[in-house]
């Protein structure tokens, strides 16, 4: 297990370099000039050229990337081109919003998805058919469309939840939770249906095995079979699906945060991309890459906790 963690940490360095390079060169293809945007439409060519030199935009792309990466090795992710604020400070100021949205969505996806899938496998019948239908709907509907519908229904028509905004957890826990219910619901719908379907299929496979029939024949209670044997074995393949849905939730969070006007990393990177604020885009990109690495490592560790054979390897 220690070897696994060390390998993941070494791999994370490679992934950060590759992802940051990809972001850097893709951003260079985006139309727009930060210097012209900062100075405005009435700026003279000379003033634009001077600002480009000050920002280092006249240097070759590899040279610009090398300068940025050298700063990262020193712990300096640079400053926003427009506000002058350190990139790390901008990310930390919005980190709570995005983490709250992702972690709550992960909890809903894992718990609700596993529960629905297990119930569907054990009970079957109408619940199984309903789960199949809902799974198709959940996969077909994008999170931003679900978010817009939820706002129209529960914030505009019925007015149960706030349509926009975010309350800090320490200021008012109740309003914090209330401000995240609709965003979490929009972000979790697809993941819940995917995990539920995977859990049901895995549980049905376990229920069909010979040792389950032996346990039933010997008089073991059904609840003990379900929770001690079926759930433990069916959870292994479902963990992979949970990990994939959490990683996919990062992309969904960008759209959901913009729909609900949440001051998170999604809205930050959207604004930075629109204004061609490269240091901010790179900083958020590195954070997202590290988040994906941490999620994958957590899934591997959970595999080891549930399956001793993985720990041996």
Coordinates of N, CA, C and O in Angstrom, one line a residue, residues 107-123 127 131 192 195-196 199-200 226-227 231:
X107 N -21.3 12.6 -1.5 CA -22.1 11.9 -0.5 C -23.4 11.4 -0.9 O -23.8 10.3 -0.7
X108 N -24.1 12.3 -1.6 CA -25.5 12.0 -2.2 C -25.4 10.8 -3.2 O -26.1 9.9 -3.2
X109 N -24.4 11.0 -4.1 CA -24.2 10.0 -5.2 C -23.9 8.6 -4.6 O -24.5 7.6 -5.0
X110 N -23.0 8.5 -3.6 CA -22.6 7.2 -3.1 C -23.7 6.6 -2.2 O -24.0 5.4 -2.4
X111 N -24.2 7.4 -1.3 CA -25.2 6.8 -0.3 C -26.5 6.5 -1.0 O -27.1 5.4 -0.9
X112 N -27.1 7.5 -1.7 CA -28.4 7.3 -2.4 C -28.3 6.3 -3.5 O -29.2 5.5 -3.7
X113 N -27.2 6.4 -4.3 CA -27.1 5.5 -5.4 C -26.9 4.1 -4.9 O -27.6 3.1 -5.5
X114 N -26.1 3.8 -3.9 CA -25.9 2.5 -3.4 C -27.2 1.9 -2.8 O -27.6 0.8 -2.9
X115 N -27.9 2.8 -2.1 CA -29.2 2.4 -1.4 C -30.2 2.0 -2.4 O -30.9 0.9 -2.3
X116 N -30.4 2.8 -3.4 CA -31.4 2.5 -4.5 C -31.0 1.3 -5.3 O -31.9 0.4 -5.6
X117 N -29.7 1.1 -5.6 CA -29.3 -0.1 -6.3 C -29.5 -1.3 -5.5 O -29.9 -2.4 -6.1
X118 N -29.2 -1.3 -4.2 CA -29.3 -2.5 -3.4 C -30.8 -2.9 -3.2 O -31.1 -4.0 -3.3
X119 N -31.6 -1.9 -3.0 CA -33.0 -2.1 -2.8 C -33.6 -2.7 -4.1 O -34.4 -3.6 -4.1
X120 N -33.2 -2.2 -5.2 CA -33.7 -2.7 -6.5 C -33.3 -4.1 -6.7 O -34.1 -4.9 -7.3
X121 N -32.1 -4.5 -6.3 CA -31.6 -5.9 -6.5 C -32.3 -6.8 -5.6 O -32.7 -7.9 -6.0
X122 N -32.6 -6.4 -4.3 CA -33.2 -7.3 -3.4 C -34.7 -7.4 -3.6 O -35.3 -8.5 -3.6
X123 N -35.4 -6.2 -3.9 CA -36.8 -6.2 -4.1 C -37.2 -6.5 -5.5 O -38.2 -7.3 -5.8
X127 N -39.6 -1.6 -8.8 CA -38.5 -0.7 -8.4 C -37.3 -0.9 -9.4 O -36.7 0.1 -9.8
X131 N -35.9 2.1 -11.9 CA -34.5 2.5 -11.8 C -34.0 2.5 -13.3 O -33.2 3.4 -13.6
X192 N -26.1 9.6 -9.3 CA -27.0 8.7 -8.5 C -27.5 7.6 -9.4 O -27.5 6.4 -9.0
X195 N -24.6 5.1 -10.4 CA -24.1 4.2 -9.3 C -25.2 3.2 -8.9 O -24.9 2.1 -8.6
X196 N -26.5 3.7 -8.9 CA -27.6 2.8 -8.6 C -27.7 1.6 -9.5 O -27.8 0.4 -9.1
X199 N -24.7 -0.7 -8.9 CA -24.8 -1.4 -7.7 C -25.9 -2.5 -7.8 O -25.7 -3.6 -7.3
X200 N -26.9 -2.2 -8.5 CA -28.0 -3.3 -8.7 C -27.4 -4.5 -9.5 O -27.6 -5.6 -9.1
X226 N -27.5 -9.8 3.1 CA -27.4 -8.6 2.2 C -26.3 -7.6 2.7 O -25.5 -7.1 1.9
X227 N -26.3 -7.4 4.0 CA -25.3 -6.3 4.5 C -23.9 -6.9 4.7 O -22.9 -6.1 4.5
X231 N -23.5 -6.6 0.0 CA -23.1 -5.2 0.0 C -21.6 -5.1 -0.1 O -21.1 -4.3 -0.9

